[in-house]
PDB file of C-alpha atoms in Angstrom:
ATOM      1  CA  UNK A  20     -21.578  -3.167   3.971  1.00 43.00           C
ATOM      2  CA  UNK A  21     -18.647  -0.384   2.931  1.00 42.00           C
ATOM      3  CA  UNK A  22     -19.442   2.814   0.796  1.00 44.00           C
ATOM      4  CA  UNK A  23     -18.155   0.417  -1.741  1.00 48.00           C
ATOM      5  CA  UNK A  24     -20.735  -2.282  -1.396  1.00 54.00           C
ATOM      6  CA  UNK A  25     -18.433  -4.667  -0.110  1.00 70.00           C
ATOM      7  CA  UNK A  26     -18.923  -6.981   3.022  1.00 92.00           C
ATOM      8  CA  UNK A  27     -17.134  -6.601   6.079  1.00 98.00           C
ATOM      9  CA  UNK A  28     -14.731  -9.172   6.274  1.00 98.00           C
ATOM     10  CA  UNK A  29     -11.200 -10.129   8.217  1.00 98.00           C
ATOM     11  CA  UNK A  30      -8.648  -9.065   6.374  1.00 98.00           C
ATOM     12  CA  UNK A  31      -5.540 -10.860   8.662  1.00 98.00           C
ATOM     13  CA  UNK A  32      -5.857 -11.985  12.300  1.00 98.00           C
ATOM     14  CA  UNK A  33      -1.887 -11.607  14.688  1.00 98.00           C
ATOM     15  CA  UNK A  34      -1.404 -12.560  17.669  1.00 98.00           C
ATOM     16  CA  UNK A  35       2.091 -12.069  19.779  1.00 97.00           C
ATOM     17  CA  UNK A  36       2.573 -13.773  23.391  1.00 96.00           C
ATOM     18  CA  UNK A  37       5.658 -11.355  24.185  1.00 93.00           C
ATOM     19  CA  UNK A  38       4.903  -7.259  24.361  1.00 88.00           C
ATOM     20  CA  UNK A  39       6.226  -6.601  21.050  1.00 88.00           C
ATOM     21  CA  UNK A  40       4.612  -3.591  19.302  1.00 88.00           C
ATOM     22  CA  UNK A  41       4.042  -5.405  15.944  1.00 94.00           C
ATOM     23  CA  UNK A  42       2.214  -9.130  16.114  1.00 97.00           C
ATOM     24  CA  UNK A  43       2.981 -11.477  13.475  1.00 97.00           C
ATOM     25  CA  UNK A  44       0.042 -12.903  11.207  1.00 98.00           C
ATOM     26  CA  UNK A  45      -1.392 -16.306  12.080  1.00 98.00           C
ATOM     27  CA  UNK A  46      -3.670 -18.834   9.845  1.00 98.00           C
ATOM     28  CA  UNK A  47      -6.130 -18.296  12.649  1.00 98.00           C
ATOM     29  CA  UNK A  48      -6.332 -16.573  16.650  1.00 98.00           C
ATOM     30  CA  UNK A  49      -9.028 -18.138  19.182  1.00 98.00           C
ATOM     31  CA  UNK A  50     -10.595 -15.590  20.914  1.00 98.00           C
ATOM     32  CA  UNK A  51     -11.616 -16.304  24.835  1.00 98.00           C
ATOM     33  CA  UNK A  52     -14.545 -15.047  26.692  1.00 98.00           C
ATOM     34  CA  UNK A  53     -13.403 -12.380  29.004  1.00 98.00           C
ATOM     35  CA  UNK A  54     -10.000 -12.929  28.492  1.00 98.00           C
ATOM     36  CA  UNK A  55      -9.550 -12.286  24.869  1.00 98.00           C
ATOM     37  CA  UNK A  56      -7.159 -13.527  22.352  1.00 98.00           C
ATOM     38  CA  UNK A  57      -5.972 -16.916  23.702  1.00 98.00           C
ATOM     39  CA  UNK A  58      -1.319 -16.865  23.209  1.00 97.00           C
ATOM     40  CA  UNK A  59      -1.262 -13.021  23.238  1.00 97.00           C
ATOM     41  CA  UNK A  60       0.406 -11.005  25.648  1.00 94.00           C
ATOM     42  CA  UNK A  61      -2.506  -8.653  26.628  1.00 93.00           C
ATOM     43  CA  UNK A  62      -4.931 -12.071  27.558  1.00 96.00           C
ATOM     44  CA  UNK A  63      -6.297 -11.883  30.845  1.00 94.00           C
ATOM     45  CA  UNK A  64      -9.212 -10.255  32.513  1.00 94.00           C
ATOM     46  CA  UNK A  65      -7.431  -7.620  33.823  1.00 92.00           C
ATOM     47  CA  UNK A  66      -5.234  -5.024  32.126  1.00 88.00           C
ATOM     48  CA  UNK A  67      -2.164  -6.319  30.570  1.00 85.00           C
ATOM     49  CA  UNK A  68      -0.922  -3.470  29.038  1.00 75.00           C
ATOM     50  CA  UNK A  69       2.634  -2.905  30.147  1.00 72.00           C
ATOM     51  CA  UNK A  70       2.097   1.015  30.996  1.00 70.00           C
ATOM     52  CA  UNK A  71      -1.356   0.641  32.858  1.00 72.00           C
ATOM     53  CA  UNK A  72      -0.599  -2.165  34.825  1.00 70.00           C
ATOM     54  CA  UNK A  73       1.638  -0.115  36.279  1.00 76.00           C
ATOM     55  CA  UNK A  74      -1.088   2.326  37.425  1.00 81.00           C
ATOM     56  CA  UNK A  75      -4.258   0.023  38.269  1.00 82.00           C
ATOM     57  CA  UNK A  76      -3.168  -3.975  38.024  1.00 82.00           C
ATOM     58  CA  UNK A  77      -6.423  -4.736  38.864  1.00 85.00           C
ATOM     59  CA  UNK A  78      -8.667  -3.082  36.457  1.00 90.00           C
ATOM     60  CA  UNK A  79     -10.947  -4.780  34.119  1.00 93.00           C
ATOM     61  CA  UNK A  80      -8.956  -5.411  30.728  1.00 94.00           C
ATOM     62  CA  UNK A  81     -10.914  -3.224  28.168  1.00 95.00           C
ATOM     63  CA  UNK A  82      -8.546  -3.756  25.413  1.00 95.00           C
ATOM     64  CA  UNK A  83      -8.651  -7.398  25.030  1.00 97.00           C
ATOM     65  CA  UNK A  84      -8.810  -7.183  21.035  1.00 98.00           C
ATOM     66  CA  UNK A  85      -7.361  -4.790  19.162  1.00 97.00           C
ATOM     67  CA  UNK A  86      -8.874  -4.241  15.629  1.00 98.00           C
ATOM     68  CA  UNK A  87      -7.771  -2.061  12.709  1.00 98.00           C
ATOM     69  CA  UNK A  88      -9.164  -1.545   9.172  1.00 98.00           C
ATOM     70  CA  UNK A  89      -7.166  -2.451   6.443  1.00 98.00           C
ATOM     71  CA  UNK A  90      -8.564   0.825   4.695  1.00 97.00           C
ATOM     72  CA  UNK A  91      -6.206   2.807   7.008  1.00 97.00           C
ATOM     73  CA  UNK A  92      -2.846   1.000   5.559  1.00 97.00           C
ATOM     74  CA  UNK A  93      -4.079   2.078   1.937  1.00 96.00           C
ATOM     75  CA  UNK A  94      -4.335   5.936   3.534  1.00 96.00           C
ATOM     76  CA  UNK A  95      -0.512   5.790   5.280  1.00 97.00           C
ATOM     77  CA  UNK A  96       0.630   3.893   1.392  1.00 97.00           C
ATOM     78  CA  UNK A  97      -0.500   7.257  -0.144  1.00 97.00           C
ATOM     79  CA  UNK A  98       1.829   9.154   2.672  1.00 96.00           C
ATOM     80  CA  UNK A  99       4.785   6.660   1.527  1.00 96.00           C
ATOM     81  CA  UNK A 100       4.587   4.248   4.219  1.00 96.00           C
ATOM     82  CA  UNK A 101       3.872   1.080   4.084  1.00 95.00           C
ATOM     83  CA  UNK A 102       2.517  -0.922   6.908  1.00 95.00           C
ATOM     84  CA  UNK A 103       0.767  -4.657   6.478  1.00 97.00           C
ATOM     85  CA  UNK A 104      -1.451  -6.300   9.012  1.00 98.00           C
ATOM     86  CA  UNK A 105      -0.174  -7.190  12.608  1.00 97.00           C
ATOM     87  CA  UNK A 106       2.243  -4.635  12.147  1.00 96.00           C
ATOM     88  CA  UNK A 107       0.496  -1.525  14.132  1.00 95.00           C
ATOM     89  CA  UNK A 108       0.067  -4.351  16.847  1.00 94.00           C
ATOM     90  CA  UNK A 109      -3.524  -5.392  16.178  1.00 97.00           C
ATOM     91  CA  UNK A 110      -5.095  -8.965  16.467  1.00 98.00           C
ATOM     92  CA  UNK A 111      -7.779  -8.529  13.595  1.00 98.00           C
ATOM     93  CA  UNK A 112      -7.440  -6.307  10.163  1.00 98.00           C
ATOM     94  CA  UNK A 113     -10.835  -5.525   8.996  1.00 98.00           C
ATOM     95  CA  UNK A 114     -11.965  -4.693   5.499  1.00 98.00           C
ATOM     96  CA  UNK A 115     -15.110  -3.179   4.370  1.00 97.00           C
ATOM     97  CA  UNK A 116     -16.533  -1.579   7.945  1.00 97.00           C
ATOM     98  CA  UNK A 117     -16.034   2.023   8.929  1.00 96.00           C
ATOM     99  CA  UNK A 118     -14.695   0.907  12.353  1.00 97.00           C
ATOM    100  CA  UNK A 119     -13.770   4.233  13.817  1.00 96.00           C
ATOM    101  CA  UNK A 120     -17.455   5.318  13.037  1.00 95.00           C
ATOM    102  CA  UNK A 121     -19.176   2.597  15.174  1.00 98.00           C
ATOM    103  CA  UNK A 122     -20.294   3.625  18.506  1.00 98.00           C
ATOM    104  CA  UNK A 123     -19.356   2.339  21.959  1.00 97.00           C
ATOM    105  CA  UNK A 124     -20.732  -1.415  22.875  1.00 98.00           C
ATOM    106  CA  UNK A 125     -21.409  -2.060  18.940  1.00 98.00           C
ATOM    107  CA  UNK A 126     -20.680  -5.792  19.061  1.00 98.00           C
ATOM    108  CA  UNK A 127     -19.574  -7.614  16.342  1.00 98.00           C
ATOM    109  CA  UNK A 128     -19.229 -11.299  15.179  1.00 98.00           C
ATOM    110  CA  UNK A 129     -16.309 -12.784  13.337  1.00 98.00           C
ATOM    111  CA  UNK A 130     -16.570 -15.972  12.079  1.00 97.00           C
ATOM    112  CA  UNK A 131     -19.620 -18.073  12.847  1.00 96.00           C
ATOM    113  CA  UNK A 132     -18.646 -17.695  16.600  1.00 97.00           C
ATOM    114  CA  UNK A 133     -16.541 -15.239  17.783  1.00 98.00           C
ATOM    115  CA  UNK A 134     -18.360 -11.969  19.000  1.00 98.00           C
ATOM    116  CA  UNK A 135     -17.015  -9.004  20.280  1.00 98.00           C
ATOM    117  CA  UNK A 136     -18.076  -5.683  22.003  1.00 98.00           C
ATOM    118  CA  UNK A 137     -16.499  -2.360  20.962  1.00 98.00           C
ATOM    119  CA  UNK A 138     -15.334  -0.549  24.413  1.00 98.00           C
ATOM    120  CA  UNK A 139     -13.375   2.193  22.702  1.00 97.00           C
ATOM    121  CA  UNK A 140     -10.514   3.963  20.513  1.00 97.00           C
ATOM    122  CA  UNK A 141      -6.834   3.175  20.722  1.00 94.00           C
ATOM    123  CA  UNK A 142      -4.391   5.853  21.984  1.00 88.00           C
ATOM    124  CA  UNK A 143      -1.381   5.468  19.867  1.00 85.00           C
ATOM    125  CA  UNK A 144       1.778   5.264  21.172  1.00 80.00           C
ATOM    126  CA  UNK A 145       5.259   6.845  20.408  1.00 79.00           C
ATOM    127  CA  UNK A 146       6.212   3.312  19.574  1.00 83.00           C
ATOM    128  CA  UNK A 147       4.569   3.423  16.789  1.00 87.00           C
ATOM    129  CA  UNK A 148       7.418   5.880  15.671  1.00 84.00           C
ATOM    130  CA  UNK A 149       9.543   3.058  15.987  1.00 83.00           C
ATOM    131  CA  UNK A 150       8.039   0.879  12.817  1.00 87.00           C
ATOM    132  CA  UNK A 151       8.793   4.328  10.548  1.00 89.00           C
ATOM    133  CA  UNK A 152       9.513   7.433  11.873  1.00 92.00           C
ATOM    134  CA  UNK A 153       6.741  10.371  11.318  1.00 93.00           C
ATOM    135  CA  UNK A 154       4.074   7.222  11.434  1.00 94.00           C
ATOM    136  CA  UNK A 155       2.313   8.183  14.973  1.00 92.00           C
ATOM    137  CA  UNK A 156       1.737  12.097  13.305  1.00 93.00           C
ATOM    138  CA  UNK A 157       0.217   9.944  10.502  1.00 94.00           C
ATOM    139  CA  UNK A 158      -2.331   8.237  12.483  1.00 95.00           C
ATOM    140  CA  UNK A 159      -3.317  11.317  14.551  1.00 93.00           C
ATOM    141  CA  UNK A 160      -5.400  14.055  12.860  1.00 88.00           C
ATOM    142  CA  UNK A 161      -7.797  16.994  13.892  1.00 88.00           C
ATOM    143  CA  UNK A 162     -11.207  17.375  12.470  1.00 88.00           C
ATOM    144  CA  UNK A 163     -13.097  20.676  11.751  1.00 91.00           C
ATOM    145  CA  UNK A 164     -13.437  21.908  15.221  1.00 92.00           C
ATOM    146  CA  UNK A 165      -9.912  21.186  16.005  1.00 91.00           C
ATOM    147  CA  UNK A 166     -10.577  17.729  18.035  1.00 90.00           C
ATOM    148  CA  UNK A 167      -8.339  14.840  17.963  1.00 91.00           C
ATOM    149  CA  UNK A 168      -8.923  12.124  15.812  1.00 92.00           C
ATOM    150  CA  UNK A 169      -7.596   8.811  16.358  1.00 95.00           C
ATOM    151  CA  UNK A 170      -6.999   6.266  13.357  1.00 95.00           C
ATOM    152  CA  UNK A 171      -4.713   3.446  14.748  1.00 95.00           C
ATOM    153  CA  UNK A 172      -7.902   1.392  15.640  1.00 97.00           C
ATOM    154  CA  UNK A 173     -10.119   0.338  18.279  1.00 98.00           C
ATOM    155  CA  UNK A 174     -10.456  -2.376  20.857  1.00 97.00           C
ATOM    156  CA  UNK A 175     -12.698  -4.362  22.221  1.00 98.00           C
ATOM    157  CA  UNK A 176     -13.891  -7.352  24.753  1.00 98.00           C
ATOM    158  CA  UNK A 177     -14.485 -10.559  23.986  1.00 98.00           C
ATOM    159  CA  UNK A 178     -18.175 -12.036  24.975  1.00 98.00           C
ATOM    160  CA  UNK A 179     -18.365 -14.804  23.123  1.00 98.00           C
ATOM    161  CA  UNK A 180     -15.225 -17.304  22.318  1.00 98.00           C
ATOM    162  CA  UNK A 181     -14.509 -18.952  19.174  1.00 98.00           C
ATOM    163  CA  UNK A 182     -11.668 -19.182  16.043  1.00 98.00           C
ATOM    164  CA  UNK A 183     -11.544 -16.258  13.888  1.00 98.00           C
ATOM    165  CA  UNK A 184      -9.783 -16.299  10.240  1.00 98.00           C
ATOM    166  CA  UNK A 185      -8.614 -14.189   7.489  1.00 98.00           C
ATOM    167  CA  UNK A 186     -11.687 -14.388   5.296  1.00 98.00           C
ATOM    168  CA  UNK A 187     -13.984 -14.598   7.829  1.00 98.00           C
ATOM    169  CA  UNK A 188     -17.107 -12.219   7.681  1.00 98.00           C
ATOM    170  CA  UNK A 189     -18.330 -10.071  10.169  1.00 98.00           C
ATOM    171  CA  UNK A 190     -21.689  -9.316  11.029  1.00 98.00           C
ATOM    172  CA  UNK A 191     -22.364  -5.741  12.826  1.00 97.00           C
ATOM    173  CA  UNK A 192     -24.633  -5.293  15.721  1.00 97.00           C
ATOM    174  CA  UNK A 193     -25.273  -2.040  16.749  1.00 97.00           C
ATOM    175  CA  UNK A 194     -26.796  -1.025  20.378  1.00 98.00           C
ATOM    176  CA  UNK A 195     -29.450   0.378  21.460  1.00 97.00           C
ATOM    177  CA  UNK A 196     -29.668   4.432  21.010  1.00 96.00           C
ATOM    178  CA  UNK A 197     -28.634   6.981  22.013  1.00 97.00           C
ATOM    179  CA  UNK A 198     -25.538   6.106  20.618  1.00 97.00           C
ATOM    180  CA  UNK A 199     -22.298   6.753  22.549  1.00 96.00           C
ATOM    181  CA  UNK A 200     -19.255   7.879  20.515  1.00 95.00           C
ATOM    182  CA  UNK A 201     -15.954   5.911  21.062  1.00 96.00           C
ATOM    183  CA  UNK A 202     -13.767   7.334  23.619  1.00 95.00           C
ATOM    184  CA  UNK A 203      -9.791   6.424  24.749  1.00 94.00           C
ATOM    185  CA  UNK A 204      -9.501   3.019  26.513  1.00 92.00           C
TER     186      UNK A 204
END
């Protein structure tokens, strides 16, 4: 449950099978064990991501779903931009869970099937400059000792398939401590 008392929840689930930054919304995605989210151009079981594949095309794919919380659009509305789900280039929009906060191998189900495990934060891009410029500034921020903090969302690895929808609720599942914090994947 959010501060707010309200359950987490899928806000929007996108999927794109070209490397487009933005991913349109669909009525539903179907996530695949190992592989991730089945039509999308970053399925597979090793990396997919244009820029890495270009360093290590054999590496395990740690970024097989991308999730970002809806909460974060509201924060970039009160900057005067507006951005709507699929649009930073994630697969699931999330309301009502502090996903930034959650540490490494959290897993979490969506839908009655679906479940997920956290491997880390996304590194935004300079594309993201492309949607509205000054945007990538806006998702990047320092805390109190002057260390990076990333908002544009995390990803994660699929462990168990199944269809995940907007409306869909999602159950947290936290491992066991000492908790890691999220790191760049």
């Amino acid at each position: 449950m959010s501060a707010q008392g309200t359950a987490a929840r899928v806000v929007a689930v996108s999927r794109d099978d070209a490397h487009n930054f933005s991913k349109p919304t669909a009525p539903d995605i179907r996530l695949v064990a190992g592989r991730g989210v089945e039509g999308d151009a970053h399925f597979g079981e090793t990396v997919q991501h244009v820029h890495r594949l270009k360093k290590d095309p054999e590496a395990p794919n740690l970024r097989q779903v991308h999730l970002i919380h809806s909460e974060l659009f509201d924060e970039l509305g009160e900057q005067g931009f507006e951005v709507a789900p699929g649009e930073l280039g994630e697969n699931v929009t999330t309301a009502g869970i502090d996903l930034l906060g959650l540490p490494e191998g959290t897993r979490l189900r969506l839908g009655p099937d679906a479940l997920i495990e956290i491997t880390g934060l996304r590194n935004p891009c300079t594309q993201i400059n492309g949607k509205e410029r000054g945007l990538m500034k806006a998702v990047l921020g320092k805390d109190a000792e002057g260390q990076v903090i990333r908002k544009a969302g995390i990803m994660s690895i699929v462990v168990t398939g199944g269809t995940v929808r907007a409306g869909d609720p999602i159950e947290i599942e936290l491992p066991a401590e000492p908790h890691r914090p999220l790191g760049v994947v």
